[in-house]
Each structure stands twice: as structure tokens, then as C-alpha cells.
């Protein structure tokens, strides 16, 4: 059973240790939305904890209750809080997959940089691959081989198979020992496919891409983390040069591959 923020009178009196800074502009729902998230974090509210009333929140921020209500609906839409009829609003258990699903949908309706997406993906995959391949099951390895076969068939036929390419990476990264990184990458993969960010390549580049994926797959299916990381970085070095995005992993992991 979660902590109670108290009766409405207790909550309205400011039961929690940290209040909420007043909003300077009443026109920005996103700012209220962000401030409410700050309040939950700053006060270490846990799943099952009750939020203060709309009236108290509105008074703290210096905005109207309709604005508070709209921002709370946004938090509920992404699964951060829930409404219990006749009782109040409560913090929910955080489900990163649900939250990132809304993030992906929101991202798709905005213009985004292919380069930014690629750079982010590289950083996350390089961070996670060594541990991920060590956790691969025999079934995972079979799926990797299937995706690689589909890639080879497409490339030898003069086309690309983005689904198979991403599918192979997806299988590997689903075993990342950091669930948030795994969920973030899953969202990035969805954006990559939906945004069709893979450019058209001449046949020789397709064969080079296939060769690099074969090296990644070979290391992954024998659960060799360091070799898989080395092969992945080699692949991203080629990709970054071809697509013209910055190899930011050098700033984080150093210029050397090992």
C-alpha cells in the first residue's frame, strides 16, 4: 500500500517537503506537465502515493485548475499517474515501454534529424552490446542467422532489407542488461524503420554492409562480447563516414576500438 499524501486538507497545506515553483506563463501546458513530473521526483513519490488536489497544485503554480487538469491528463496518458474515481490521482508503477511508446509516436509527427537518431543509436548500442551478446539464447542466435540470411538475399538481389537489418540488431539489444537502454533502442529502431532513414546504396556498399553484419553476427552467436563490440564499432565507423554523422562514441569510449 502506497504512502498517502494525506487528506485533502493535509495535501492542500503542503504535506510534502518540497513544493512546486510557480509557473511564470499560464499558456504552456508542457511546462506544467514538466513541473508536475519534477514534483513527483523531488518528493520521491512511489507507486500508490496520492497526489495533492488540483486546487492545491493550481495555487502552488499560480495557474488555473483547467491547465492543471490538462497537464494531469497528459501524465495519465503516458502511464505515470492514474485516477481513482472519487478518491484522487495516484502515482503508477513506471513502465518504460509504455512511456517510450508515447515518445515514439510523438517523435514521428515531428521533424527529426536522421544524423541525431543515428548518433544516439550508435552510442547506446556500443554501450550495451558486450553484455547483451553474453545473454543471447540459442533461439536468439537462430533469429540472428535468419535476419542475416534475409539481408544477404535482399542485397544479392540488388535491394536493401531494412527490417532484417534492424531485426538483427533488435534481437541482440533485447538482451541488454540495462532495461532502459533496451527500451530506448527499441524506440529508436521503430523510428528508424518508420522514418526510412536507411539511404539507398550502390551494390558494392550493400556487400560491405553485409560483410560487417556477418562479423557482428559471428561474434554475437558465439557470445563473444569484446569481438562483437569491435565488429559493431567497425560497422559504425563505415556508416558514419557514409552518412556524414559524427562518431560521437569516440568522445565517450575513446578513439581506440578496444
Tab-separated table of C-alpha atoms in Angstrom:
chain	number	residue	atom	x	y	z
A	1	UNK	CA	0.000	0.000	0.000
A	2	UNK	CA	1.474	3.339	-1.034
A	3	UNK	CA	2.045	6.336	1.138
A	4	UNK	CA	-0.862	8.681	1.415
A	5	UNK	CA	-0.259	12.331	0.746
A	6	UNK	CA	-2.952	12.689	3.331
A	7	UNK	CA	-6.438	14.038	3.438
A	8	UNK	CA	-7.199	16.915	1.056
A	9	UNK	CA	-6.671	19.376	3.882
A	10	UNK	CA	-3.247	17.922	4.633
A	11	UNK	CA	-2.239	17.881	0.989
A	12	UNK	CA	-3.510	21.411	0.404
A	13	UNK	CA	-1.488	22.587	3.381
A	14	UNK	CA	1.656	21.246	1.720
A	15	UNK	CA	2.248	17.887	3.421
A	16	UNK	CA	5.281	17.040	1.310
A	17	UNK	CA	8.700	18.514	1.943
A	18	UNK	CA	9.176	20.094	-1.462
A	19	UNK	CA	6.616	22.426	-3.008
A	20	UNK	CA	6.266	23.435	-6.640
A	21	UNK	CA	7.737	26.584	-8.120
A	22	UNK	CA	5.091	28.965	-9.515
A	23	UNK	CA	4.585	28.953	-13.273
A	24	UNK	CA	5.574	32.199	-14.933
A	25	UNK	CA	3.401	31.681	-18.001
A	26	UNK	CA	-0.086	30.196	-17.865
A	27	UNK	CA	-0.098	29.351	-21.563
A	28	UNK	CA	2.338	26.452	-21.583
A	29	UNK	CA	0.814	23.101	-20.717
A	30	UNK	CA	4.170	21.357	-21.350
A	31	UNK	CA	5.763	23.481	-18.613
A	32	UNK	CA	3.064	22.493	-16.132
A	33	UNK	CA	3.435	18.875	-17.265
A	34	UNK	CA	7.195	19.027	-16.625
A	35	UNK	CA	6.735	20.752	-13.263
A	36	UNK	CA	4.370	18.022	-12.101
A	37	UNK	CA	6.935	15.384	-13.036
A	38	UNK	CA	9.559	17.343	-11.082
A	39	UNK	CA	7.230	17.373	-8.077
A	40	UNK	CA	6.824	13.590	-8.195
A	41	UNK	CA	10.592	13.071	-8.431
A	42	UNK	CA	11.611	15.740	-5.897
A	43	UNK	CA	9.250	14.321	-3.294
A	44	UNK	CA	10.228	10.724	-4.074
A	45	UNK	CA	6.616	9.730	-4.613
A	46	UNK	CA	6.232	5.998	-5.124
A	47	UNK	CA	3.588	3.900	-6.927
A	48	UNK	CA	0.394	4.181	-4.914
A	49	UNK	CA	1.197	7.596	-3.431
A	50	UNK	CA	-1.606	10.135	-3.736
A	51	UNK	CA	-1.080	13.478	-5.448
A	52	UNK	CA	-2.335	16.720	-3.890
A	53	UNK	CA	-5.616	18.144	-5.137
A	54	UNK	CA	-5.993	20.167	-8.324
A	55	UNK	CA	-6.761	23.229	-6.212
A	56	UNK	CA	-3.546	22.906	-4.220
A	57	UNK	CA	-1.441	22.306	-7.332
A	58	UNK	CA	-3.025	25.272	-9.092
A	59	UNK	CA	-2.376	27.535	-6.106
A	60	UNK	CA	1.246	26.401	-5.845
A	61	UNK	CA	1.935	27.099	-9.522
A	62	UNK	CA	-0.210	30.184	-9.810
A	63	UNK	CA	-2.278	28.830	-12.694
A	64	UNK	CA	-5.894	27.859	-13.240
A	65	UNK	CA	-7.292	24.438	-12.455
A	66	UNK	CA	-8.188	23.714	-16.130
A	67	UNK	CA	-4.493	23.973	-17.004
A	68	UNK	CA	-3.571	21.655	-14.136
A	69	UNK	CA	-6.273	19.222	-15.229
A	70	UNK	CA	-4.982	19.161	-18.795
A	71	UNK	CA	-1.410	18.525	-17.672
A	72	UNK	CA	-2.563	15.745	-15.343
A	73	UNK	CA	-4.399	14.127	-18.244
A	74	UNK	CA	-1.089	14.158	-20.110
A	75	UNK	CA	0.655	12.370	-17.252
A	76	UNK	CA	-2.138	9.830	-17.149
A	77	UNK	CA	-1.935	9.292	-20.921
A	78	UNK	CA	1.702	8.213	-20.687
A	79	UNK	CA	1.002	5.979	-17.705
A	80	UNK	CA	2.726	7.967	-14.956
A	81	UNK	CA	-0.390	8.503	-12.838
A	82	UNK	CA	-3.883	7.048	-12.566
A	83	UNK	CA	-7.236	8.416	-11.453
A	84	UNK	CA	-9.317	6.517	-8.921
A	85	UNK	CA	-12.861	7.771	-9.149
A	86	UNK	CA	-13.993	9.511	-6.011
A	87	UNK	CA	-10.580	9.125	-4.381
A	88	UNK	CA	-7.965	11.098	-6.304
A	89	UNK	CA	-4.940	10.735	-8.531
A	90	UNK	CA	-2.108	8.365	-7.694
A	91	UNK	CA	1.381	7.627	-8.961
A	92	UNK	CA	1.553	4.477	-11.065
A	93	UNK	CA	4.362	1.966	-11.393
A	94	UNK	CA	6.610	3.269	-14.148
A	95	UNK	CA	6.505	1.173	-17.306
A	96	UNK	CA	9.266	2.365	-19.595
A	97	UNK	CA	7.859	0.548	-22.634
A	98	UNK	CA	4.547	2.361	-22.333
A	99	UNK	CA	6.238	5.725	-21.839
A	100	UNK	CA	8.550	5.213	-24.810
A	101	UNK	CA	5.621	4.163	-26.969
A	102	UNK	CA	4.183	7.639	-26.490
A	103	UNK	CA	7.639	9.134	-27.026
A	104	UNK	CA	7.964	7.313	-30.355
A	105	UNK	CA	4.528	8.372	-31.550
A	106	UNK	CA	5.232	11.973	-30.595
A	107	UNK	CA	8.617	11.875	-32.312
A	108	UNK	CA	7.158	10.545	-35.546
A	109	UNK	CA	4.907	13.563	-36.014
A	110	UNK	CA	7.818	15.944	-35.564
A	111	UNK	CA	10.714	16.596	-37.889
A	112	UNK	CA	13.847	14.952	-36.562
A	113	UNK	CA	17.441	14.706	-37.691
A	114	UNK	CA	18.487	11.389	-39.174
A	115	UNK	CA	22.012	12.156	-38.028
A	116	UNK	CA	20.904	12.729	-34.432
A	117	UNK	CA	18.987	9.456	-34.497
A	118	UNK	CA	21.975	7.558	-35.903
A	119	UNK	CA	24.406	9.091	-33.406
A	120	UNK	CA	22.128	8.197	-30.494
A	121	UNK	CA	21.708	4.649	-31.726
A	122	UNK	CA	25.479	4.164	-32.067
A	123	UNK	CA	26.172	5.404	-28.548
A	124	UNK	CA	23.553	3.123	-26.996
A	125	UNK	CA	24.441	0.005	-28.980
A	126	UNK	CA	28.169	0.284	-28.320
A	127	UNK	CA	27.460	0.695	-24.609
A	128	UNK	CA	25.227	-2.360	-24.450
A	129	UNK	CA	26.465	-4.942	-26.942
A	130	UNK	CA	29.172	-6.693	-24.897
A	131	UNK	CA	26.804	-7.610	-22.094
A	132	UNK	CA	23.907	-8.282	-24.439
A	133	UNK	CA	25.587	-10.957	-26.566
A	134	UNK	CA	26.602	-12.888	-23.459
A	135	UNK	CA	22.896	-13.287	-22.625
A	136	UNK	CA	21.756	-14.496	-26.053
A	137	UNK	CA	19.815	-17.754	-26.114
A	138	UNK	CA	20.048	-20.422	-28.810
A	139	UNK	CA	16.710	-19.175	-30.136
A	140	UNK	CA	18.096	-15.632	-30.306
A	141	UNK	CA	21.075	-16.882	-32.304
A	142	UNK	CA	18.767	-18.659	-34.738
A	143	UNK	CA	16.851	-15.414	-35.228
A	144	UNK	CA	20.091	-13.517	-35.860
A	145	UNK	CA	21.061	-16.031	-38.548
A	146	UNK	CA	17.613	-15.756	-40.130
A	147	UNK	CA	17.808	-11.955	-40.288
A	148	UNK	CA	21.318	-12.182	-41.741
A	149	UNK	CA	20.088	-14.620	-44.398
A	150	UNK	CA	17.262	-12.251	-45.320
A	151	UNK	CA	19.737	-9.373	-45.568
A	152	UNK	CA	22.014	-11.423	-47.811
A	153	UNK	CA	19.147	-12.442	-50.091
A	154	UNK	CA	17.988	-8.837	-50.475
A	155	UNK	CA	21.454	-7.384	-51.064
A	156	UNK	CA	22.433	-10.061	-53.564
A	157	UNK	CA	19.192	-9.227	-55.351
A	158	UNK	CA	20.204	-5.581	-55.583
A	159	UNK	CA	17.995	-4.170	-52.835
A	160	UNK	CA	18.146	-3.481	-49.112
A	161	UNK	CA	16.152	-5.069	-46.313
A	162	UNK	CA	15.894	-2.545	-43.500
A	163	UNK	CA	13.566	-4.788	-41.483
A	164	UNK	CA	16.091	-7.637	-41.496
A	165	UNK	CA	18.990	-5.300	-40.713
A	166	UNK	CA	17.194	-3.675	-37.789
A	167	UNK	CA	15.731	-7.028	-36.784
A	168	UNK	CA	19.197	-8.458	-36.221
A	169	UNK	CA	20.260	-5.514	-34.057
A	170	UNK	CA	16.943	-5.686	-32.215
A	171	UNK	CA	17.403	-9.322	-31.244
A	172	UNK	CA	20.865	-8.633	-29.845
A	173	UNK	CA	19.934	-5.486	-27.955
A	174	UNK	CA	16.811	-7.042	-26.463
A	175	UNK	CA	19.261	-8.867	-24.186
A	176	UNK	CA	20.945	-5.707	-22.912
A	177	UNK	CA	21.337	-5.916	-19.136
A	178	UNK	CA	20.020	-2.364	-18.805
A	179	UNK	CA	16.292	-2.456	-19.486
A	180	UNK	CA	16.063	1.287	-20.110
A	181	UNK	CA	18.764	1.129	-22.797
A	182	UNK	CA	16.970	-1.839	-24.358
A	183	UNK	CA	13.661	0.044	-24.376
A	184	UNK	CA	15.256	3.229	-25.728
A	185	UNK	CA	16.879	1.283	-28.547
A	186	UNK	CA	13.602	-0.420	-29.364
A	187	UNK	CA	12.041	3.026	-29.763
A	188	UNK	CA	14.978	4.181	-31.911
A	189	UNK	CA	14.607	1.104	-34.131
A	190	UNK	CA	10.915	1.844	-34.621
A	191	UNK	CA	11.784	5.402	-35.615
A	192	UNK	CA	14.486	4.161	-37.984
A	193	UNK	CA	12.072	1.867	-39.799
A	194	UNK	CA	9.128	4.275	-39.762
A	195	UNK	CA	11.290	7.186	-40.870
A	196	UNK	CA	13.003	5.085	-43.545
A	197	UNK	CA	16.320	6.530	-42.536
A	198	UNK	CA	18.394	4.000	-44.426
A	199	UNK	CA	19.673	5.599	-47.611
A	200	UNK	CA	19.906	3.883	-50.975
A	201	UNK	CA	23.315	2.345	-51.576
A	202	UNK	CA	25.154	1.076	-54.627
A	203	UNK	CA	25.701	-2.729	-54.733
A	204	UNK	CA	29.303	-2.554	-53.504
A	205	UNK	CA	28.212	-0.665	-50.383
A	206	UNK	CA	25.472	-3.193	-49.775
A	207	UNK	CA	28.011	-6.008	-49.867
A	208	UNK	CA	30.281	-4.120	-47.469
A	209	UNK	CA	27.336	-3.627	-45.119
A	210	UNK	CA	26.553	-7.337	-45.319
A	211	UNK	CA	30.169	-8.246	-44.554
A	212	UNK	CA	30.114	-6.017	-41.473
A	213	UNK	CA	26.868	-7.566	-40.257
A	214	UNK	CA	28.290	-11.051	-40.805
A	215	UNK	CA	31.173	-10.132	-38.493
A	216	UNK	CA	28.767	-8.826	-35.852
A	217	UNK	CA	26.585	-11.931	-36.145
A	218	UNK	CA	29.546	-14.310	-35.946
A	219	UNK	CA	30.805	-12.728	-32.730
A	220	UNK	CA	27.321	-12.441	-31.244
A	221	UNK	CA	26.319	-16.053	-31.880
A	222	UNK	CA	29.454	-17.309	-30.160
A	223	UNK	CA	28.701	-14.919	-27.265
A	224	UNK	CA	32.000	-13.083	-27.633
A	225	UNK	CA	31.246	-9.642	-26.185
A	226	UNK	CA	34.553	-7.867	-26.939
A	227	UNK	CA	34.631	-9.168	-30.527
A	228	UNK	CA	31.005	-8.167	-31.086
A	229	UNK	CA	31.757	-4.664	-29.809
A	230	UNK	CA	34.802	-4.413	-32.082
A	231	UNK	CA	32.761	-5.525	-35.097
A	232	UNK	CA	29.952	-3.111	-34.246
A	233	UNK	CA	32.304	-0.141	-33.948
A	234	UNK	CA	33.901	-1.054	-37.288
A	235	UNK	CA	30.424	-1.079	-38.825
A	236	UNK	CA	29.507	2.274	-37.310
A	237	UNK	CA	32.803	3.806	-38.461
A	238	UNK	CA	31.857	2.931	-42.040
A	239	UNK	CA	28.260	4.042	-41.595
A	240	UNK	CA	29.168	7.377	-40.024
A	241	UNK	CA	31.563	8.148	-42.871
A	242	UNK	CA	28.967	7.242	-45.499
A	243	UNK	CA	26.054	9.088	-43.892
A	244	UNK	CA	28.075	12.055	-42.686
A	245	UNK	CA	27.197	11.916	-38.987
A	246	UNK	CA	29.647	12.405	-36.148
A	247	UNK	CA	31.236	9.357	-34.480
A	248	UNK	CA	30.323	10.643	-31.027
A	249	UNK	CA	31.271	7.351	-29.388
A	250	UNK	CA	34.925	8.394	-29.745
A	251	UNK	CA	34.259	11.189	-27.252
A	252	UNK	CA	32.708	8.731	-24.803
A	253	UNK	CA	34.612	5.492	-25.336
A	254	UNK	CA	37.866	6.818	-26.796
A	255	UNK	CA	39.264	6.688	-30.289
A	256	UNK	CA	40.509	3.144	-29.966
A	257	UNK	CA	38.060	0.368	-30.702
A	258	UNK	CA	39.058	-1.934	-27.906
